[in-house]
mmCIF file of C-alpha atoms in Angstrom:
data_model
loop_
_atom_site.group_PDB
_atom_site.id
_atom_site.type_symbol
_atom_site.label_atom_id
_atom_site.label_comp_id
_atom_site.label_asym_id
_atom_site.label_seq_id
_atom_site.Cartn_x
_atom_site.Cartn_y
_atom_site.Cartn_z
ATOM 1 C CA MET Q 15 -32.552 -5.717 -27.855
ATOM 2 C CA PRO Q 16 -35.019 -6.827 -30.530
ATOM 3 C CA LEU Q 17 -33.539 -6.557 -34.201
ATOM 4 C CA PRO Q 18 -35.931 -4.530 -36.050
ATOM 5 C CA GLN Q 19 -38.612 -6.209 -37.943
ATOM 6 C CA HIS Q 20 -38.622 -6.196 -41.811
ATOM 7 C CA THR Q 21 -41.152 -4.243 -43.571
ATOM 8 C CA VAL Q 22 -42.412 -3.249 -47.127
ATOM 9 C CA CYS Q 23 -44.536 -0.340 -48.394
ATOM 10 C CA ARG Q 24 -45.434 0.255 -51.862
ATOM 11 C CA HIS Q 25 -47.152 3.637 -53.206
ATOM 12 C CA ASP Q 26 -48.211 3.569 -56.874
ATOM 13 C CA ARG Q 27 -48.890 6.406 -59.113
ATOM 14 C CA ARG Q 28 -49.653 5.315 -62.420
ATOM 15 C CA LYS Q 29 -46.549 3.361 -63.747
ATOM 16 C CA ARG Q 30 -44.311 4.468 -61.025
ATOM 17 C CA ALA Q 31 -43.730 3.045 -57.642
ATOM 18 C CA LEU Q 32 -42.352 4.180 -54.681
ATOM 19 C CA ILE Q 33 -41.152 1.183 -52.208
ATOM 20 C CA THR Q 34 -40.150 1.922 -48.853
ATOM 21 C CA LEU Q 35 -37.909 -0.926 -47.187
ATOM 22 C CA ALA Q 36 -37.406 -0.693 -43.136
ATOM 23 C CA GLY Q 37 -35.172 -2.975 -41.006
ATOM 24 C CA GLU Q 38 -32.066 -5.228 -41.854
ATOM 25 C CA ILE Q 39 -32.261 -6.670 -45.533
ATOM 26 C CA ASP Q 40 -30.035 -9.677 -45.330
ATOM 27 C CA LEU Q 41 -30.097 -13.458 -46.761
ATOM 28 C CA GLU Q 42 -33.699 -13.651 -44.369
ATOM 29 C CA SER Q 43 -34.984 -10.988 -45.544
ATOM 30 C CA ALA Q 44 -33.993 -10.282 -49.172
ATOM 31 C CA PRO Q 45 -36.778 -12.595 -50.513
ATOM 32 C CA LEU Q 46 -39.424 -10.452 -49.270
ATOM 33 C CA ALA Q 47 -37.948 -7.467 -51.181
ATOM 34 C CA ARG Q 48 -37.564 -9.390 -54.279
ATOM 35 C CA ARG Q 49 -41.208 -10.688 -54.372
ATOM 36 C CA ALA Q 50 -42.464 -6.892 -53.708
ATOM 37 C CA LEU Q 51 -39.998 -5.972 -56.370
ATOM 38 C CA ALA Q 52 -41.354 -8.614 -59.188
ATOM 39 C CA GLN Q 53 -44.488 -7.815 -58.535
ATOM 40 C CA CYS Q 54 -43.928 -4.371 -59.313
ATOM 41 C CA LEU Q 55 -43.003 -5.287 -62.736
ATOM 42 C CA SER Q 56 -45.879 -7.883 -63.276
ATOM 43 C CA ASP Q 57 -48.184 -5.474 -62.353
ATOM 44 C CA GLY Q 58 -46.737 -3.118 -65.236
ATOM 45 C CA ILE Q 59 -44.333 -0.874 -62.782
ATOM 46 C CA ARG Q 60 -42.021 0.819 -64.935
ATOM 47 C CA THR Q 61 -40.168 3.326 -62.784
ATOM 48 C CA ILE Q 62 -39.483 1.885 -59.132
ATOM 49 C CA ASP Q 63 -38.368 4.455 -56.801
ATOM 50 C CA ILE Q 64 -36.852 2.545 -53.310
ATOM 51 C CA ASP Q 65 -36.549 4.317 -50.257
ATOM 52 C CA LEU Q 66 -34.275 3.016 -48.056
ATOM 53 C CA THR Q 67 -34.358 5.426 -45.301
ATOM 54 C CA PRO Q 68 -35.553 3.108 -42.474
ATOM 55 C CA VAL Q 69 -32.930 0.411 -43.281
ATOM 56 C CA THR Q 70 -30.540 -0.404 -40.446
ATOM 57 C CA SER Q 71 -28.639 -2.314 -42.931
ATOM 58 C CA CYS Q 72 -27.832 -4.202 -45.898
ATOM 59 C CA ASP Q 73 -25.560 -7.153 -46.902
ATOM 60 C CA CYS Q 74 -24.569 -8.183 -50.338
ATOM 61 C CA SER Q 75 -28.306 -10.644 -50.503
ATOM 62 C CA GLY Q 76 -30.054 -7.375 -50.858
ATOM 63 C CA LEU Q 77 -27.389 -5.667 -53.087
ATOM 64 C CA ASN Q 78 -27.801 -8.886 -55.449
ATOM 65 C CA THR Q 79 -31.707 -8.449 -54.780
ATOM 66 C CA PHE Q 80 -31.467 -4.705 -56.545
ATOM 67 C CA LEU Q 81 -29.195 -5.342 -59.263
ATOM 68 C CA ARG Q 82 -31.535 -8.408 -60.480
ATOM 69 C CA ALA Q 83 -34.376 -5.988 -59.884
ATOM 70 C CA ALA Q 84 -32.319 -3.247 -61.677
ATOM 71 C CA GLN Q 85 -31.815 -5.484 -64.767
ATOM 72 C CA GLN Q 86 -35.376 -6.902 -64.777
ATOM 73 C CA SER Q 87 -37.001 -3.254 -64.723
ATOM 74 C CA ALA Q 88 -34.302 -2.044 -67.616
ATOM 75 C CA GLU Q 89 -35.385 -5.679 -69.653
ATOM 76 C CA ALA Q 90 -39.029 -4.356 -69.638
ATOM 77 C CA GLY Q 91 -38.017 -0.520 -70.318
ATOM 78 C CA GLY Q 92 -38.056 0.435 -66.954
ATOM 79 C CA THR Q 93 -35.524 2.150 -64.166
ATOM 80 C CA LEU Q 94 -35.100 1.038 -60.610
ATOM 81 C CA ARG Q 95 -33.025 3.685 -58.319
ATOM 82 C CA LEU Q 96 -32.384 3.182 -54.613
ATOM 83 C CA HIS Q 97 -32.151 6.273 -52.691
ATOM 84 C CA HIS Q 98 -30.921 7.023 -49.401
ATOM 85 C CA PRO Q 99 -28.505 3.760 -48.792
ATOM 86 C CA PRO Q 100 -27.297 3.020 -45.035
ATOM 87 C CA PRO Q 101 -24.080 3.027 -44.627
ATOM 88 C CA THR Q 102 -23.430 -0.650 -45.212
ATOM 89 C CA LEU Q 103 -24.827 -0.662 -48.601
ATOM 90 C CA GLY Q 104 -22.749 2.574 -49.790
ATOM 91 C CA LEU Q 105 -19.534 0.471 -48.714
ATOM 92 C CA ILE Q 106 -20.543 -2.408 -50.630
ATOM 93 C CA LEU Q 107 -21.699 -0.214 -53.496
ATOM 94 C CA ASP Q 108 -18.394 1.857 -53.677
ATOM 95 C CA LEU Q 109 -16.503 -1.628 -53.360
ATOM 96 C CA THR Q 110 -18.278 -2.950 -56.097
ATOM 97 C CA GLY Q 111 -18.402 -0.095 -57.942
ATOM 98 C CA SER Q 112 -21.756 -0.693 -58.709
ATOM 99 C CA GLY Q 113 -23.479 2.317 -57.260
ATOM 100 C CA PHE Q 114 -24.112 3.900 -60.845
ATOM 101 C CA LEU Q 115 -26.606 0.969 -61.630
ATOM 102 C CA LEU Q 116 -28.309 1.469 -59.001
ATOM 103 C CA LEU Q 117 -28.237 5.208 -57.504
ATOM 104 C CA GLY Q 118 -28.128 6.947 -61.002
ATOM 105 C CA VAL Q 119 -25.784 9.501 -60.136
ATOM 106 C CA PRO Q 120 -22.133 9.172 -58.264
ATOM 107 C CA SER Q 121 -22.694 8.474 -54.209
ATOM 108 C CA GLY Q 122 -23.087 11.496 -51.928
ATOM 109 C CA HIS Q 123 -25.171 13.764 -54.713
ATOM 110 C CA LEU Q 124 -28.122 11.768 -54.450
ATOM 111 C CA SER Q 125 -31.224 13.369 -55.878
ATOM 112 C CA PRO Q 126 -34.160 14.313 -53.432
ATOM 113 C CA PRO Q 127 -36.404 10.399 -52.941
ATOM 114 C CA PRO Q 128 -39.760 10.986 -54.444
ATOM 115 C CA GLY Q 129 -42.258 13.267 -52.669
ATOM 116 C CA GLY Q 130 -40.133 16.359 -52.167
ATOM 117 C CA VAL Q 131 -38.469 15.280 -49.092
ATOM 118 C CA PRO Q 132 -35.269 16.672 -48.687
ATOM 119 C CA ALA Q 133 -32.641 13.931 -48.827
ATOM 120 C CA PRO Q 134 -30.117 13.407 -45.254
ATOM 121 C CA ALA Q 135 -26.715 14.014 -46.257
ATOM 122 C CA ALA Q 136 -25.150 11.098 -47.138
ATOM 123 C CA HIS Q 137 -22.277 9.210 -45.960
ATOM 124 C CA ILE Q 138 -19.613 9.291 -48.369
ATOM 125 C CA PRO Q 139 -17.237 6.462 -47.990
ATOM 126 C CA PRO Q 140 -13.321 7.372 -48.120
ATOM 127 C CA HIS Q 141 -11.984 6.194 -52.039
ATOM 128 C CA ARG Q 142 -9.507 3.464 -51.853
ATOM 129 C CA THR Q 143 -6.202 4.663 -53.590
ATOM 130 C CA HIS Q 144 -4.874 0.793 -53.407
ATOM 131 C CA PRO Q 145 -6.290 -2.478 -53.726
ATOM 132 C CA LEU Q 146 -7.102 -4.447 -50.558
ATOM 133 C CA ALA Q 147 -4.810 -7.258 -50.224
ATOM 134 C CA SER Q 148 -4.517 -9.991 -47.135
ATOM 135 C CA ALA Q 149 -1.827 -10.211 -44.953
ATOM 136 C CA LEU Q 150 -0.841 -13.973 -46.124
ATOM 137 C CA PRO Q 151 1.913 -15.774 -44.144
ATOM 138 C CA GLY Q 152 4.973 -15.388 -45.427
ATOM 139 C CA ASP Q 153 4.058 -12.098 -47.233
ATOM 140 C CA ALA Q 154 7.073 -9.418 -47.080
ATOM 141 C CA ARG Q 155 5.269 -6.549 -46.243
#
C-alpha cells in the first residue's frame, strides 16, 4: 500500500492563514511544512491555524517544526495553533508537556477549527502517574 503524499494547502484571510497539512509529517516531509509556515510570516501573516485532520502521523521532526514556527510567530507578534492533531502527535505533546505551546488549551478540549466545522472527538492519551523507566540489566524490580 502506498504511503499518503504530504501536501500543504494555505488559505489566507487578511493577516490570518489556515494551513491544512495532509499525509505523514516526518524527517522527510517536515521541511515542506517548515517552508510553508515561514512563508506565512514572510507574507505578513500573524495568526496561523494549522489543521491536522488529514495528517496520518507526525513524529518529533514535525513537533520541532511546529515549536520553531510558534516561536517565530510569537517573536513577530503573532500566534500559531494546531487543530486536530493525530494520535501520534497527541502522545508526543503529552509526553513532552508542550501541548500548551501549540494547542492553546489542554489536550482533549480543542476549540472548533476556523471555518466552523465541529472538531472530531479528541483522543486523550492516558495520564502518566509515574516516570517512564527502562529495565536495564541488573535492575532489581
